[in-house]
């Protein structure tokens, strides 16, 4: 009986426990979610697709667990509506319900006590009247004092974007309708459009039936046809507004399903002709590429193609996510018409190119009595053109390996086959010997196989080196370029412009390359940097008999008693009388600007600003992380810098991010601003390879949701099935060992850029010494800047050096006494008092610049918590805070 009673009691307890567990399993905690109001003016976004879950932060709420906040946009000092829905709550007492304003989520949902007015729609839904505010804020939904929901609200000032439509075919375009379509889609980001339609633009080569070549599927470059249209349009309209987006309406593409094309972060689009609505739909999506650097939704492991209602999907939707709002805001007002791959003409380079045609007597053929116009000066480069005149079939080019810039010919194939055939036969013979000599020869055979493979690779490399030397036998240093035979002036110039230096060598001395047409032959000549032409009068008494008579490294003007070493390229015309005596001299720069009367002028002191960018990823990602995801997936990089200097943000590195370059200009107030390209392969960084970088990035912890409670100090490394996983300190994942060789490579190339800067600053000879230099360098640009400084030292005064998130900072050294002010900005990885691992710069783990005092380092402010992390702490777009540092505080850039 006792046993039965005991069994009954146990059964009752178990049954009660099971019932309790069942109740807990079915229990759903009440919470408040936010939804879009049907009457809203701006935008609303919530997490709807699992592929984008990582873009939406989850926070932990008491009694609810993990909660993913929604996102709402409103205009600057404007109100808007949003709905709130109370889930899993039957009876709701409105006097216990409140919606309060907080500044952030990271600091523990601390509200400001300001309430948001609301009205009840039905039993469980409410409409909130958002307040007119100037700054972003967070709304906390509370019921009986408990947090039940969170909403992020972003406040956006209106941004005006000009769009100019240029029809190349006859079509009916309704301006108001197109503008209305654009406005409706981009209202969530508070972007306002000013659309205009230009007159019909015609080119002889492009008729209304010509289909355009299919462009790159990754929206990274323009076709040659597109480049030709751009150049022709702006040549015909030199005063065209360059602060606008241009959309050319064309007949279509070879691919009939392709309706439009725009390179990411560029200001030129091409749209297939159609009715006004179809053009509007295509235009709306293409401007997403150009204005916001938005990529297709399905890239970077996004949702399946056609599965969303997003603007950048293929299904024709118009929705924009909150992170797309941000991208549109950051990169708006960035206008560039050149992609990152084409050669852009700039007035600097170690080698100046000249083209002209000569008659049978060696005189330059003067066209339309325009001497300067008859001597074509289309561009400069940092190297001479490279030509091979191969007459041996073994050296005929088969193809080029782009990664190594290596020309492959028949000899390479023969060497490869021969070496590995001989190695295979020798290895087989050697293995027979091992079996005969030793019974257990397996380990010896494996070892010998490795030796044979290694020896074969070494011998093949040696053969490659010999073949490379062999190519020099056929290189045209000077003489006729047979492949150019019969080309006209424009085609010859285009051919040389696209010519690459297969040797990969940059010149270190200023020089000139002449391409001279003699009948149908083009002859290459190498000359010094100052070209002297003699001019005599013809039978009509005009100065048309012109001939190159000398070339020197010095600028010599007898009529002005001037002889100086030249730091730029010059053209000197010596006007001779009938006795060959010089009666007049004129000097011009490579652009054709006369400098004769300016040579003796007093040069005013100027401030010179140079912005030096770092690594440029090949990507159309909408944020910095996506850039490197593309690198990981594609394994591709842009070629290393060509060491040219530009007077605009050539690669769209600075300006897309709230025009941060313009903020530096307003602070420093320079007379001239230049942009230098410090981009080099990841192999030159401390990561040493793309594989190392992407491996670290893939396992590094994300930024912790709660800034007060970090859980990122250790990271679990997955191992093999035998070894299992391994837990390591997260700080140990950073690659801090200096890559001195890579740093030195970047610094050496920076010296070439420095020489080009000298050209720009010394158009009038030796006029830069009273100028003051200011440098803003980011990431890899730090090493590159040091190379520039090596060349500029003693030739210009040093004002300010602002080093942002430098890569491999400890490998370089600065002489602080040279500068009026010098600062280093970045994350805090110092051994003492360093920030949590999840907040560190993983792209370029930060160390102190050599020679810099610790007091000259400034760290990312604590309030910028959401702008920290493996990628975010490095991203130049997140360093606008530098310009917000108040005067007198560490890191403040003095207003000039």
PDB file of N, CA and C in Angstrom, residues 337-390:
ATOM      1  N   UNK A 337      32.557  60.919 -63.646  1.00  0.00           N
ATOM      2  CA  UNK A 337      32.130  60.376 -64.935  1.00  0.00           C
ATOM      3  C   UNK A 337      33.139  59.370 -65.487  1.00  0.00           C
ATOM      4  N   UNK A 338      34.113  58.991 -64.677  1.00  0.00           N
ATOM      5  CA  UNK A 338      35.137  58.041 -65.109  1.00  0.00           C
ATOM      6  C   UNK A 338      35.092  56.811 -64.210  1.00  0.00           C
ATOM      7  N   UNK A 339      35.178  55.619 -64.818  1.00  0.00           N
ATOM      8  CA  UNK A 339      35.233  54.427 -63.985  1.00  0.00           C
ATOM      9  C   UNK A 339      36.643  54.233 -63.453  1.00  0.00           C
ATOM     10  N   UNK A 340      36.827  53.241 -62.609  1.00  0.00           N
ATOM     11  CA  UNK A 340      38.107  53.078 -61.912  1.00  0.00           C
ATOM     12  C   UNK A 340      39.150  52.323 -62.724  1.00  0.00           C
ATOM     13  N   UNK A 341      38.837  51.991 -63.957  1.00  0.00           N
ATOM     14  CA  UNK A 341      39.769  51.201 -64.761  1.00  0.00           C
ATOM     15  C   UNK A 341      40.371  51.984 -65.918  1.00  0.00           C
ATOM     16  N   UNK A 342      39.669  52.974 -66.427  1.00  0.00           N
ATOM     17  CA  UNK A 342      40.171  53.687 -67.601  1.00  0.00           C
ATOM     18  C   UNK A 342      41.275  54.673 -67.226  1.00  0.00           C
ATOM     19  N   UNK A 343      42.083  54.993 -68.206  1.00  0.00           N
ATOM     20  CA  UNK A 343      43.151  55.966 -68.023  1.00  0.00           C
ATOM     21  C   UNK A 343      42.577  57.375 -68.123  1.00  0.00           C
ATOM     22  N   UNK A 344      42.818  58.168 -67.106  1.00  0.00           N
ATOM     23  CA  UNK A 344      42.319  59.538 -67.099  1.00  0.00           C
ATOM     24  C   UNK A 344      43.496  60.494 -67.288  1.00  0.00           C
ATOM     25  N   UNK A 345      43.360  61.383 -68.244  1.00  0.00           N
ATOM     26  CA  UNK A 345      44.447  62.312 -68.566  1.00  0.00           C
ATOM     27  C   UNK A 345      44.631  63.300 -67.427  1.00  0.00           C
ATOM     28  N   UNK A 346      45.890  63.489 -67.031  1.00  0.00           N
ATOM     29  CA  UNK A 346      46.221  64.469 -66.000  1.00  0.00           C
ATOM     30  C   UNK A 346      47.566  65.089 -66.349  1.00  0.00           C
ATOM     31  N   UNK A 347      47.801  66.306 -65.896  1.00  0.00           N
ATOM     32  CA  UNK A 347      48.992  67.044 -66.311  1.00  0.00           C
ATOM     33  C   UNK A 347      50.188  66.758 -65.414  1.00  0.00           C
ATOM     34  N   UNK A 348      50.442  65.490 -65.154  1.00  0.00           N
ATOM     35  CA  UNK A 348      51.682  65.120 -64.483  1.00  0.00           C
ATOM     36  C   UNK A 348      52.048  63.705 -64.889  1.00  0.00           C
ATOM     37  N   UNK A 349      53.273  63.357 -64.704  1.00  0.00           N
ATOM     38  CA  UNK A 349      53.809  62.074 -65.136  1.00  0.00           C
ATOM     39  C   UNK A 349      55.264  62.266 -65.488  1.00  0.00           C
ATOM     40  N   UNK A 350      56.041  61.224 -65.303  1.00  0.00           N
ATOM     41  CA  UNK A 350      57.473  61.348 -65.540  1.00  0.00           C
ATOM     42  C   UNK A 350      57.814  61.458 -67.029  1.00  0.00           C
ATOM     43  N   UNK A 351      56.915  60.944 -67.877  1.00  0.00           N
ATOM     44  CA  UNK A 351      57.176  60.962 -69.323  1.00  0.00           C
ATOM     45  C   UNK A 351      56.079  61.756 -70.019  1.00  0.00           C
ATOM     46  N   UNK A 352      56.469  62.828 -70.717  1.00  0.00           N
ATOM     47  CA  UNK A 352      55.520  63.634 -71.502  1.00  0.00           C
ATOM     48  C   UNK A 352      55.503  63.108 -72.932  1.00  0.00           C
ATOM     49  N   UNK A 353      54.297  62.973 -73.490  1.00  0.00           N
ATOM     50  CA  UNK A 353      54.145  62.434 -74.851  1.00  0.00           C
ATOM     51  C   UNK A 353      53.836  63.552 -75.834  1.00  0.00           C
ATOM     52  N   UNK A 354      54.498  63.465 -77.001  1.00  0.00           N
ATOM     53  CA  UNK A 354      54.313  64.445 -78.067  1.00  0.00           C
ATOM     54  C   UNK A 354      54.092  63.692 -79.381  1.00  0.00           C
ATOM     55  N   UNK A 355      53.140  64.155 -80.182  1.00  0.00           N
ATOM     56  CA  UNK A 355      52.865  63.571 -81.493  1.00  0.00           C
ATOM     57  C   UNK A 355      52.881  64.694 -82.531  1.00  0.00           C
ATOM     58  N   UNK A 356      53.557  64.445 -83.653  1.00  0.00           N
ATOM     59  CA  UNK A 356      53.462  65.383 -84.771  1.00  0.00           C
ATOM     60  C   UNK A 356      53.828  64.672 -86.063  1.00  0.00           C
ATOM     61  N   UNK A 357      53.550  65.347 -87.147  1.00  0.00           N
ATOM     62  CA  UNK A 357      53.855  64.800 -88.479  1.00  0.00           C
ATOM     63  C   UNK A 357      54.904  65.681 -89.138  1.00  0.00           C
ATOM     64  N   UNK A 358      55.884  65.049 -89.792  1.00  0.00           N
ATOM     65  CA  UNK A 358      56.967  65.772 -90.454  1.00  0.00           C
ATOM     66  C   UNK A 358      56.894  65.577 -91.963  1.00  0.00           C
ATOM     67  N   UNK A 359      57.402  66.603 -92.695  1.00  0.00           N
ATOM     68  CA  UNK A 359      57.506  66.453 -94.156  1.00  0.00           C
ATOM     69  C   UNK A 359      58.844  65.812 -94.491  1.00  0.00           C
ATOM     70  N   UNK A 360      59.124  65.698 -95.781  1.00  0.00           N
ATOM     71  CA  UNK A 360      60.356  65.023 -96.211  1.00  0.00           C
ATOM     72  C   UNK A 360      61.614  65.747 -95.786  1.00  0.00           C
ATOM     73  N   UNK A 361      61.519  67.034 -95.407  1.00  0.00           N
ATOM     74  CA  UNK A 361      62.683  67.810 -94.969  1.00  0.00           C
ATOM     75  C   UNK A 361      62.837  67.840 -93.448  1.00  0.00           C
ATOM     76  N   UNK A 362      61.957  67.154 -92.741  1.00  0.00           N
ATOM     77  CA  UNK A 362      62.052  67.114 -91.280  1.00  0.00           C
ATOM     78  C   UNK A 362      61.340  68.246 -90.589  1.00  0.00           C
ATOM     79  N   UNK A 363      60.582  69.073 -91.338  1.00  0.00           N
ATOM     80  CA  UNK A 363      59.819  70.159 -90.727  1.00  0.00           C
ATOM     81  C   UNK A 363      58.453  69.640 -90.270  1.00  0.00           C
ATOM     82  N   UNK A 364      58.000  70.172 -89.142  1.00  0.00           N
ATOM     83  CA  UNK A 364      56.688  69.797 -88.620  1.00  0.00           C
ATOM     84  C   UNK A 364      55.603  70.385 -89.513  1.00  0.00           C
ATOM     85  N   UNK A 365      54.631  69.543 -89.901  1.00  0.00           N
ATOM     86  CA  UNK A 365      53.532  70.036 -90.722  1.00  0.00           C
ATOM     87  C   UNK A 365      52.595  70.860 -89.847  1.00  0.00           C
ATOM     88  N   UNK A 366      52.516  72.141 -90.177  1.00  0.00           N
ATOM     89  CA  UNK A 366      51.679  73.058 -89.401  1.00  0.00           C
ATOM     90  C   UNK A 366      50.283  73.083 -90.014  1.00  0.00           C
ATOM     91  N   UNK A 367      49.282  72.777 -89.182  1.00  0.00           N
ATOM     92  CA  UNK A 367      47.900  72.698 -89.643  1.00  0.00           C
ATOM     93  C   UNK A 367      47.163  73.974 -89.245  1.00  0.00           C
ATOM     94  N   UNK A 368      46.509  74.608 -90.217  1.00  0.00           N
ATOM     95  CA  UNK A 368      45.720  75.827 -89.991  1.00  0.00           C
ATOM     96  C   UNK A 368      46.536  76.911 -89.310  1.00  0.00           C
ATOM     97  N   UNK A 369      47.830  76.960 -89.647  1.00  0.00           N
ATOM     98  CA  UNK A 369      48.735  77.983 -89.112  1.00  0.00           C
ATOM     99  C   UNK A 369      48.789  77.966 -87.572  1.00  0.00           C
ATOM    100  N   UNK A 370      48.452  76.814 -86.982  1.00  0.00           N
ATOM    101  CA  UNK A 370      48.447  76.660 -85.520  1.00  0.00           C
ATOM    102  C   UNK A 370      49.606  75.747 -85.133  1.00  0.00           C
ATOM    103  N   UNK A 371      50.713  76.371 -84.732  1.00  0.00           N
ATOM    104  CA  UNK A 371      51.908  75.586 -84.443  1.00  0.00           C
ATOM    105  C   UNK A 371      51.718  74.699 -83.224  1.00  0.00           C
ATOM    106  N   UNK A 372      51.237  75.266 -82.117  1.00  0.00           N
ATOM    107  CA  UNK A 372      51.045  74.465 -80.908  1.00  0.00           C
ATOM    108  C   UNK A 372      50.016  73.349 -81.127  1.00  0.00           C
ATOM    109  N   UNK A 373      48.981  73.669 -81.896  1.00  0.00           N
ATOM    110  CA  UNK A 373      47.962  72.666 -82.172  1.00  0.00           C
ATOM    111  C   UNK A 373      48.471  71.543 -83.054  1.00  0.00           C
ATOM    112  N   UNK A 374      49.530  71.805 -83.809  1.00  0.00           N
ATOM    113  CA  UNK A 374      50.099  70.782 -84.684  1.00  0.00           C
ATOM    114  C   UNK A 374      51.042  69.847 -83.939  1.00  0.00           C
ATOM    115  N   UNK A 375      51.472  70.262 -82.732  1.00  0.00           N
ATOM    116  CA  UNK A 375      52.281  69.399 -81.876  1.00  0.00           C
ATOM    117  C   UNK A 375      51.349  68.861 -80.793  1.00  0.00           C
ATOM    118  N   UNK A 376      50.813  67.683 -81.012  1.00  0.00           N
ATOM    119  CA  UNK A 376      49.821  67.125 -80.089  1.00  0.00           C
ATOM    120  C   UNK A 376      50.490  66.705 -78.784  1.00  0.00           C
ATOM    121  N   UNK A 377      49.857  67.090 -77.669  1.00  0.00           N
ATOM    122  CA  UNK A 377      50.389  66.790 -76.344  1.00  0.00           C
ATOM    123  C   UNK A 377      49.249  66.198 -75.500  1.00  0.00           C
ATOM    124  N   UNK A 378      48.809  64.975 -75.791  1.00  0.00           N
ATOM    125  CA  UNK A 378      47.563  64.466 -75.204  1.00  0.00           C
ATOM    126  C   UNK A 378      47.651  64.049 -73.745  1.00  0.00           C
ATOM    127  N   UNK A 379      48.834  63.645 -73.260  1.00  0.00           N
ATOM    128  CA  UNK A 379      48.910  63.127 -71.892  1.00  0.00           C
ATOM    129  C   UNK A 379      50.357  62.938 -71.462  1.00  0.00           C
ATOM    130  N   UNK A 380      50.476  62.620 -70.180  1.00  0.00           N
ATOM    131  CA  UNK A 380      51.754  62.174 -69.618  1.00  0.00           C
ATOM    132  C   UNK A 380      51.537  60.818 -68.973  1.00  0.00           C
ATOM    133  N   UNK A 381      52.600  60.064 -68.826  1.00  0.00           N
ATOM    134  CA  UNK A 381      52.580  58.786 -68.114  1.00  0.00           C
ATOM    135  C   UNK A 381      53.819  58.715 -67.235  1.00  0.00           C
ATOM    136  N   UNK A 382      53.885  57.658 -66.461  1.00  0.00           N
ATOM    137  CA  UNK A 382      55.075  57.444 -65.630  1.00  0.00           C
ATOM    138  C   UNK A 382      56.045  56.454 -66.262  1.00  0.00           C
ATOM    139  N   UNK A 383      55.790  56.108 -67.520  1.00  0.00           N
ATOM    140  CA  UNK A 383      56.674  55.147 -68.184  1.00  0.00           C
ATOM    141  C   UNK A 383      56.621  55.381 -69.690  1.00  0.00           C
ATOM    142  N   UNK A 384      57.650  54.883 -70.380  1.00  0.00           N
ATOM    143  CA  UNK A 384      57.673  54.936 -71.833  1.00  0.00           C
ATOM    144  C   UNK A 384      56.755  53.858 -72.396  1.00  0.00           C
ATOM    145  N   UNK A 385      56.287  54.079 -73.605  1.00  0.00           N
ATOM    146  CA  UNK A 385      55.464  53.049 -74.244  1.00  0.00           C
ATOM    147  C   UNK A 385      56.332  51.821 -74.526  1.00  0.00           C
ATOM    148  N   UNK A 386      55.680  50.667 -74.566  1.00  0.00           N
ATOM    149  CA  UNK A 386      56.397  49.397 -74.681  1.00  0.00           C
ATOM    150  C   UNK A 386      55.955  48.699 -75.959  1.00  0.00           C
ATOM    151  N   UNK A 387      56.917  48.359 -76.801  1.00  0.00           N
ATOM    152  CA  UNK A 387      56.601  47.713 -78.079  1.00  0.00           C
ATOM    153  C   UNK A 387      57.592  46.590 -78.358  1.00  0.00           C
ATOM    154  N   UNK A 388      57.070  45.513 -78.894  1.00  0.00           N
ATOM    155  CA  UNK A 388      57.901  44.399 -79.328  1.00  0.00           C
ATOM    156  C   UNK A 388      57.730  44.196 -80.830  1.00  0.00           C
ATOM    157  N   UNK A 389      58.831  44.146 -81.541  1.00  0.00           N
ATOM    158  CA  UNK A 389      58.810  43.822 -82.966  1.00  0.00           C
ATOM    159  C   UNK A 389      59.440  42.446 -83.125  1.00  0.00           C
ATOM    160  N   UNK A 390      58.633  41.427 -82.850  1.00  0.00           N
ATOM    161  CA  UNK A 390      59.127  40.044 -82.835  1.00  0.00           C
ATOM    162  C   UNK A 390      59.093  39.462 -84.231  1.00  0.00           C
TER     163      UNK A 390
END
